[in-house]
CSV table of C-alpha atoms in Angstrom, one decimal:
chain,number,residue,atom,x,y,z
B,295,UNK,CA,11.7,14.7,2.1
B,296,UNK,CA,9.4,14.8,-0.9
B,297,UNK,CA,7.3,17.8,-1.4
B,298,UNK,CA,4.0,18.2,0.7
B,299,UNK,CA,0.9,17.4,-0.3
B,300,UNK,CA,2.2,14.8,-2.6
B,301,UNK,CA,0.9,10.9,-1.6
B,302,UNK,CA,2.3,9.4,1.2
B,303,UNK,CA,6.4,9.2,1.1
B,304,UNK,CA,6.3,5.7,3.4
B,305,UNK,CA,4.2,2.4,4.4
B,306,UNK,CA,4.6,1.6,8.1
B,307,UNK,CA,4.5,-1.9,8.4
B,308,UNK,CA,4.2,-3.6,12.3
B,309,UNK,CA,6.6,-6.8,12.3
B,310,UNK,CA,8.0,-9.5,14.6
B,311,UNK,CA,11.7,-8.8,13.7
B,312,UNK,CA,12.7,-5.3,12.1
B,313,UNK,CA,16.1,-6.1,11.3
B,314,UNK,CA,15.1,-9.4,9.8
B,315,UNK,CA,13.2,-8.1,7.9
B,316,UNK,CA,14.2,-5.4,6.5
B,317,UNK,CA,17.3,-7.3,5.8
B,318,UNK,CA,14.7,-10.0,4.2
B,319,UNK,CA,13.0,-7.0,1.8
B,320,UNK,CA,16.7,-5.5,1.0
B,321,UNK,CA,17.6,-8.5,-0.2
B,322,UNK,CA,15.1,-9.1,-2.7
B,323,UNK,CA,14.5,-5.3,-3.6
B,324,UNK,CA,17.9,-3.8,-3.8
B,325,UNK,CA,16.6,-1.8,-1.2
B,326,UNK,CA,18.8,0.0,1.3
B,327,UNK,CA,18.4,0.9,5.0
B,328,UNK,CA,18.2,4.8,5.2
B,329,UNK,CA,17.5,4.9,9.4
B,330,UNK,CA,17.5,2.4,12.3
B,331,UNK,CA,17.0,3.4,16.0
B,332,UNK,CA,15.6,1.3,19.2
B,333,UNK,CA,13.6,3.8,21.5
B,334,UNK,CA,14.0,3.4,25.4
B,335,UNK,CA,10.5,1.5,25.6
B,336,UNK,CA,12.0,-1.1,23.5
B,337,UNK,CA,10.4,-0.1,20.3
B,338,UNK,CA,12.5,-0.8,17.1
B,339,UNK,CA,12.2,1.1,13.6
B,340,UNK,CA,14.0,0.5,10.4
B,341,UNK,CA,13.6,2.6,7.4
B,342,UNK,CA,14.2,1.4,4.1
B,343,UNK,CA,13.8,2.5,0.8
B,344,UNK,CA,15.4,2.4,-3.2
B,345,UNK,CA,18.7,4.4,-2.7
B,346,UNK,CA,18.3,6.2,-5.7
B,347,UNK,CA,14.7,7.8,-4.6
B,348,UNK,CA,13.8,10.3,-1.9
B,349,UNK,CA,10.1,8.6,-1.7
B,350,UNK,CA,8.1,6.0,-1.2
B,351,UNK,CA,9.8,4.0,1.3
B,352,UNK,CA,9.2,1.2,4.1
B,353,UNK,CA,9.4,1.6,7.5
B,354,UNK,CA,8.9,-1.5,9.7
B,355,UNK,CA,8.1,-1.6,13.8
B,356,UNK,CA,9.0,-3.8,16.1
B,357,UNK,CA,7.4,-3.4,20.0
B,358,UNK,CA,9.1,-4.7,23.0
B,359,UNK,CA,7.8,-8.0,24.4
B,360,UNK,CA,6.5,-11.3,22.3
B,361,UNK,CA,5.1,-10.5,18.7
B,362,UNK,CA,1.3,-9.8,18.6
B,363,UNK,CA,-1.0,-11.7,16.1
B,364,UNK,CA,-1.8,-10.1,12.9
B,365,UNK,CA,-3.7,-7.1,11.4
B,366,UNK,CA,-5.5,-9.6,8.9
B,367,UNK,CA,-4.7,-13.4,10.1
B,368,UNK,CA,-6.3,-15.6,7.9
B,369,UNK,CA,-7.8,-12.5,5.4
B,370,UNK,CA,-7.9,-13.7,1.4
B,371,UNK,CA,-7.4,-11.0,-0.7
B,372,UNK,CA,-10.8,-10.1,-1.4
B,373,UNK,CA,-11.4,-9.6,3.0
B,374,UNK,CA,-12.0,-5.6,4.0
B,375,UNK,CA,-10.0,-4.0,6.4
B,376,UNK,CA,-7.2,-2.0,7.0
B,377,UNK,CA,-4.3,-1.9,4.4
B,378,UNK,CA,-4.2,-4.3,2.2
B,379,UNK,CA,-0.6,-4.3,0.1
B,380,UNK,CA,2.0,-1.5,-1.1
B,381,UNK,CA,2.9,-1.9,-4.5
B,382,UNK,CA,6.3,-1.7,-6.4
B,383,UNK,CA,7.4,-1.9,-10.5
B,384,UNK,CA,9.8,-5.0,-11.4
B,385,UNK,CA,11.9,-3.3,-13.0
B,386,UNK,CA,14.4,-5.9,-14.4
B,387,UNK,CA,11.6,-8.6,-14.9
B,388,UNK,CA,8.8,-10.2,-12.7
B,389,UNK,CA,10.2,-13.4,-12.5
B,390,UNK,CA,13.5,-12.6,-10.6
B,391,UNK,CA,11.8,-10.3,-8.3
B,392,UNK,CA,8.9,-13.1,-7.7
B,393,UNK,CA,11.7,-15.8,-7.3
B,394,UNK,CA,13.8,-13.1,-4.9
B,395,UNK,CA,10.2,-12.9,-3.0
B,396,UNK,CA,10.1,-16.4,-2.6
B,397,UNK,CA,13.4,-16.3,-1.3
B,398,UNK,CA,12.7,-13.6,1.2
B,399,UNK,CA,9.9,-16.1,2.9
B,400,UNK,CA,6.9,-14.5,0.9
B,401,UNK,CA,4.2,-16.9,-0.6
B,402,UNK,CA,1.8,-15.8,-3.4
B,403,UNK,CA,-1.8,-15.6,-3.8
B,404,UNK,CA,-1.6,-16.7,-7.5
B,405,UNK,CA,0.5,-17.4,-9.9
B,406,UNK,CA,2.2,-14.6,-11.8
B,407,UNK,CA,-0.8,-13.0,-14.0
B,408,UNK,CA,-0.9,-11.3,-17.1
B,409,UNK,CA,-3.5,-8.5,-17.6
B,410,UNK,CA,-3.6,-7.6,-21.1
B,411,UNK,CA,-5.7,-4.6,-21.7
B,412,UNK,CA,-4.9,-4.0,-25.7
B,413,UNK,CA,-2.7,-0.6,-25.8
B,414,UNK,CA,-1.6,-1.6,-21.7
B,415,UNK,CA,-0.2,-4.9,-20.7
B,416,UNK,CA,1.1,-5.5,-17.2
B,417,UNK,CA,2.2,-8.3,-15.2
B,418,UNK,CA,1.2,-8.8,-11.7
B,419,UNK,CA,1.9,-11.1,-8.1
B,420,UNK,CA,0.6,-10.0,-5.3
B,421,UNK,CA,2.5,-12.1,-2.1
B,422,UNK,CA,2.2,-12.0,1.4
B,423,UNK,CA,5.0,-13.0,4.6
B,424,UNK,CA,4.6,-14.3,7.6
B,425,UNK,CA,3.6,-10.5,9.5
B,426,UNK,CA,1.2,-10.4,6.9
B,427,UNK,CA,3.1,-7.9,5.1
B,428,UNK,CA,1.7,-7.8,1.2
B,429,UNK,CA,3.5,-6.3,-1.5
B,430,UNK,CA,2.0,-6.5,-4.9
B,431,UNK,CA,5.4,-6.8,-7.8
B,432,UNK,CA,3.8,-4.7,-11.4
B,433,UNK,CA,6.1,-4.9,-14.9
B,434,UNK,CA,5.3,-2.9,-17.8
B,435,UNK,CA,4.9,-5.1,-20.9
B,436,UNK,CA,4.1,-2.4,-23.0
B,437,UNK,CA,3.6,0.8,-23.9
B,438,UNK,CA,7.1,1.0,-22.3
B,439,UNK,CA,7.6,2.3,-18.1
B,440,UNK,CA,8.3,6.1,-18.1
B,441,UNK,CA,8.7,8.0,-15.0
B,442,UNK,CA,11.8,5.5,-13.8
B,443,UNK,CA,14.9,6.1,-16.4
B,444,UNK,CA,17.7,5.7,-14.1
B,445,UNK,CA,16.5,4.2,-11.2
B,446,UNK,CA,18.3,1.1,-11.3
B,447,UNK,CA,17.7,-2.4,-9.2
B,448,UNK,CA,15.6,-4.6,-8.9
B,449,UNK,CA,12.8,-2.5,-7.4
B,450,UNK,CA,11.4,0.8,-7.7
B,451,UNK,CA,10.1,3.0,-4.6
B,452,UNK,CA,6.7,2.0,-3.4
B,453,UNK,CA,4.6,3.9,-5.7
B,454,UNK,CA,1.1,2.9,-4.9
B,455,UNK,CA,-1.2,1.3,-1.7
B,456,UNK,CA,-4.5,-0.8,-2.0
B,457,UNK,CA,-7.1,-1.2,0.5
B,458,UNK,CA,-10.3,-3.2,0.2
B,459,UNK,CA,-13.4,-1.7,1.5
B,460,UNK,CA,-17.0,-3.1,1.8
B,461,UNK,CA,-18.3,0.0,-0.2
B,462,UNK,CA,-16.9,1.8,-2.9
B,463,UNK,CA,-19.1,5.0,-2.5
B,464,UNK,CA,-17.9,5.7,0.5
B,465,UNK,CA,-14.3,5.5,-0.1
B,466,UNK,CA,-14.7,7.3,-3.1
B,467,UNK,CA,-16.2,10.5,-1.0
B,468,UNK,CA,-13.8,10.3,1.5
B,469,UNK,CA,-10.9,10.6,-1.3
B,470,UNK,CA,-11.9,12.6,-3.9
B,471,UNK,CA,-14.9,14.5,-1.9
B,472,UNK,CA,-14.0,15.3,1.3
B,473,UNK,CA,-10.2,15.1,1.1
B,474,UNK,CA,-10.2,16.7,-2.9
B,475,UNK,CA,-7.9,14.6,-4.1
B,476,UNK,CA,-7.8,13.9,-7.8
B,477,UNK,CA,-9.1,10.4,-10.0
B,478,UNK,CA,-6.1,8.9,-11.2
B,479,UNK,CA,-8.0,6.2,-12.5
B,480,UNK,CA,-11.5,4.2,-11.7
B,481,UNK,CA,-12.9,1.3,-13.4
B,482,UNK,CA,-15.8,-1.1,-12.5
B,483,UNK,CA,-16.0,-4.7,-14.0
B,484,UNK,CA,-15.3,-8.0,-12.9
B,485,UNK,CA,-12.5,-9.5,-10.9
B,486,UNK,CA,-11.0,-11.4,-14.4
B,487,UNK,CA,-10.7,-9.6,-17.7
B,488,UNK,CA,-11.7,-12.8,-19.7
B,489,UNK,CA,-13.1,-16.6,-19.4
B,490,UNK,CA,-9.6,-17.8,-18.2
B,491,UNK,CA,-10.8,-16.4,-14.9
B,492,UNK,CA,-6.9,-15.7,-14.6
B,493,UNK,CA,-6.5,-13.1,-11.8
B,494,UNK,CA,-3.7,-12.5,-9.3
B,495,UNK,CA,-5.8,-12.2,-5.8
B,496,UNK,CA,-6.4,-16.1,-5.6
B,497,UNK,CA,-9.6,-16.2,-6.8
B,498,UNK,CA,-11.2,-19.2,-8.1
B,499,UNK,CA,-10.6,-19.0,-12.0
B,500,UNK,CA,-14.4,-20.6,-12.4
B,501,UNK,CA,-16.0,-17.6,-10.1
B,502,UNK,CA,-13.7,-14.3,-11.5
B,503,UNK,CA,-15.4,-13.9,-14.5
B,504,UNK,CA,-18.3,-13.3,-12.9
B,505,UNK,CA,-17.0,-11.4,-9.3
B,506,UNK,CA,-17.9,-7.5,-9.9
B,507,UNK,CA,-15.3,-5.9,-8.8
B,508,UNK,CA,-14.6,-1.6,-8.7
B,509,UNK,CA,-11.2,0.2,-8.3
B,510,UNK,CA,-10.3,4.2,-7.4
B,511,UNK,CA,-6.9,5.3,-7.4
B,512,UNK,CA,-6.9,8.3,-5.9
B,513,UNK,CA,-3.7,11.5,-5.0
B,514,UNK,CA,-4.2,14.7,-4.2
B,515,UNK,CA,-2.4,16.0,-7.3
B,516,UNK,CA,-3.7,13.0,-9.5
B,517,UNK,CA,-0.5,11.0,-10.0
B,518,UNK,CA,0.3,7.4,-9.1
B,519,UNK,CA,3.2,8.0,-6.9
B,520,UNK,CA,2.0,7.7,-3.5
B,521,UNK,CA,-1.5,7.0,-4.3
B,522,UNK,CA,-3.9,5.5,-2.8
B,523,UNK,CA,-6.0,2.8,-4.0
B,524,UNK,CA,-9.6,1.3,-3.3
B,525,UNK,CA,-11.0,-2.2,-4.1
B,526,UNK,CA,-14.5,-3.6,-3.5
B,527,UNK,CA,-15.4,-6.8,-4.5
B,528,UNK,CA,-18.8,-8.3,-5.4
B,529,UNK,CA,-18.7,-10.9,-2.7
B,530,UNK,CA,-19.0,-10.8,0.9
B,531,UNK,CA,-16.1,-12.0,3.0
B,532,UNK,CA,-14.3,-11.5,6.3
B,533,UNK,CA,-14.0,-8.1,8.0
B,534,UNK,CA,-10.7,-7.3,9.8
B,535,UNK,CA,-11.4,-3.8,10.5
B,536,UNK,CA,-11.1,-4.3,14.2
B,537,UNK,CA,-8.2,-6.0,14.2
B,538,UNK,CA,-6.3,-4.0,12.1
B,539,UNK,CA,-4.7,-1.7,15.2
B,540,UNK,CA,-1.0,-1.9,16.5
B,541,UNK,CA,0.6,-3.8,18.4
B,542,UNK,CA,-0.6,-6.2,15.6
B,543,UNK,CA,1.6,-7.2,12.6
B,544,UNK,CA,1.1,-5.9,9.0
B,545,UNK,CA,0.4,-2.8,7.1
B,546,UNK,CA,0.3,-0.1,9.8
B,547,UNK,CA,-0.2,3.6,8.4
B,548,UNK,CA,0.4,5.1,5.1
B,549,UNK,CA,2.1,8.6,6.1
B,550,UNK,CA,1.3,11.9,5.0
B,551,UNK,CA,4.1,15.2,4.7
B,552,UNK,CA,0.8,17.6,4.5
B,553,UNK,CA,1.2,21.9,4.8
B,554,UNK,CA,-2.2,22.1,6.5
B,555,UNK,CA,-3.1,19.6,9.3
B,556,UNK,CA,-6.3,21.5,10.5
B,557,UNK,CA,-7.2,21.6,6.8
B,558,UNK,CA,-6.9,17.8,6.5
B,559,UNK,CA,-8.4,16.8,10.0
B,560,UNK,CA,-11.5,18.5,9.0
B,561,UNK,CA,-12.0,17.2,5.8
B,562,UNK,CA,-11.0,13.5,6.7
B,563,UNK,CA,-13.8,13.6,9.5
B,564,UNK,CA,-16.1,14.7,7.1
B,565,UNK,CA,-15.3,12.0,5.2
B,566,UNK,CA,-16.5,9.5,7.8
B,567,UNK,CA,-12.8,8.9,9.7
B,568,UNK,CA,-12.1,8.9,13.5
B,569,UNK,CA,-9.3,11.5,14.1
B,570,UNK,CA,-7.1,12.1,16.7
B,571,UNK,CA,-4.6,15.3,17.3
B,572,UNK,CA,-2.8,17.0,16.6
B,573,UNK,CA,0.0,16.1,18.6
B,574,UNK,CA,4.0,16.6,18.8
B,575,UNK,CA,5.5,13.9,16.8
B,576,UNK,CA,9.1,12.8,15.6
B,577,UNK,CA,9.4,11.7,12.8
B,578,UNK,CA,12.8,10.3,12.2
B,579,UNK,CA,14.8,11.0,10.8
B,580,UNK,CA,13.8,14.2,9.6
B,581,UNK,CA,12.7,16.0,13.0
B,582,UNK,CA,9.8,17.4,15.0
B,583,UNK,CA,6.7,18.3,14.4
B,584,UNK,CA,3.0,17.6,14.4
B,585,UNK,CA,0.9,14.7,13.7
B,586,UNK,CA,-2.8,14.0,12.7
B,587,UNK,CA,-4.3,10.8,12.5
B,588,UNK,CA,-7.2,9.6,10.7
B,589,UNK,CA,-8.9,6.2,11.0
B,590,UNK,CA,-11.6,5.1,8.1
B,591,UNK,CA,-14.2,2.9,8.7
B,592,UNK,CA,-12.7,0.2,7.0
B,593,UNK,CA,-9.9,0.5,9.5
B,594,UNK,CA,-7.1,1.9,7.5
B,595,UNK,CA,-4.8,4.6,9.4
B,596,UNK,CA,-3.6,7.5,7.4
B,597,UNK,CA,-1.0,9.8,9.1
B,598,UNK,CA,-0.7,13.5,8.1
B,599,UNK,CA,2.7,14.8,9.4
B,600,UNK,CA,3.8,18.6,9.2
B,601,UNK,CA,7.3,19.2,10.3
């Protein structure tokens, strides 16, 4: 277990088949399976996650009975609502992970994208399966990756989560006003950095240029590992918030080891979110405790856990 008040240590995804998938995700990011149990109402879990890291893992859900629909059926990148992706390094190149991806029975919103920001340049795909399960893939072109000597694979742990919300002052309060954590990073310009209109999410390379767009990464001790990002986009689509409640498939919960779970109900329902609990909760497979949930009003579910 990673150290409290840190970021969330894993992404609970809702899926049709949890050992299919997870054996899908292992295979394409060296992954391993850390945990694996079927509950006596049917429910499945399996937890996943880089075997050289404590944090930042996956753990995918699978109900009893026929699959549900999904969290965001039919959402383009730029829809609000709920979780959005998780987001990993490549670590040994984009372009095997991408094509390991593709294997796995994810499809991409664009083609691999190059952001090249003069002292920073990244390279980026952001893909989607058929739970609706998005993961975005990031490689360091320079100044070179620190943080991940060692790590190995193909992968690193999930480091980072994106929602997109209808309003960016409002996220913003609830993260870094009512919950305190620290800016890791905001920006505000358009959705492409240049004429090309070159962008990962799939939008039109004519209309990019000219797409406002804001970002807040936001962790309660300002580092991107376990962060949380925001998105809002100039343009007014679809709105899955509803929809984006279990037993439906995708991005579930981001979860929370917190020290004070009184402390962060009251602050996230200052911040606008519907909470619920505490309540006795097992988190496996690390053991008993108590859980908090908080809802925002883009429908994104963030669980606080204190063992």
């Amino acid at each position: 277990m990673i150290a409290l008040d840190n970021g969330f240590d894993e992404a609970v995804g809702i899926v049709a088949d949890a050992i299919a998938s997870a054996a899908r995700l292992c295979a394409a990011t060296g992954f391993v399976e850390r945990h694996a149990v079927t509950t006596a109402d049917g429910v499945t879990e399996v937890l996943i996650g880089h075997p050289k890291a404590e944090r930042g893992a996956i753990r995918l859900v699978q109900f009893a009975g026929a699959a549900a629909g999904r969290m965001r059926d039919g959402a383009q990148a730029w829809d609000t609502g709920g979780i959005f992706d998780i987001n990993v390094r490549a670590l040994a190149g984009i372009g095997p992970l991408h094509a390991a991806f593709g294997a796995a029975g994810f499809v991409a919103h664009a083609p691999v994208t190059e952001w090249d920001f003069g002292p920073l340049c990244v390279r980026e795909v952001v893909e989607s399966d058929a739970d609706g399960l998005c993961i975005a893939l990031m490689e360091r072109v320079r100044p070179p990756l620190t943080g991940y000597e060692g790590l190995g694979g193909p992968a690193s742990w999930v480091f980072n989560s994106t929602q997109i919300v209808p309003d960016f002052d409002a996220a913003r309060a609830l993260y870094r006003d009512a919950l305190g954590w620290q800016v890791v990073q905001e920006t505000q310009g358009f959705a492409a950095i240049d004429e090309s209109g070159a962008n990962c999410m799939g939008l039109p390379l004519s209309l990019a240029p000219k797409i406002p767009m804001q970002i807040g990464i936001y962790h309660p001790q300002g580092r991107m590992e376990g962060s949380v990002e925001v998105i809002a986009f100039g343009v007014r689509g679809h709105d899955f918030s509803a929809t984006c409640v279990a037993p439906n498939r995708g991005w579930a919960a981001l979860r929370f080891p917190v020290s004070d779970l009184a402390g962060f109900a009251g602050k996230a329902r200052a911040g606008g979110c519907a909470v619920s609990g505490p309540e006795a909760f097992v988190w496996e497979p690390y053991g008993a405790g108590a859980r908090v949930v908080a809802v925002t009003a883009w429908g994104a579910r963030l669980e606080a856990v204190c063992l």
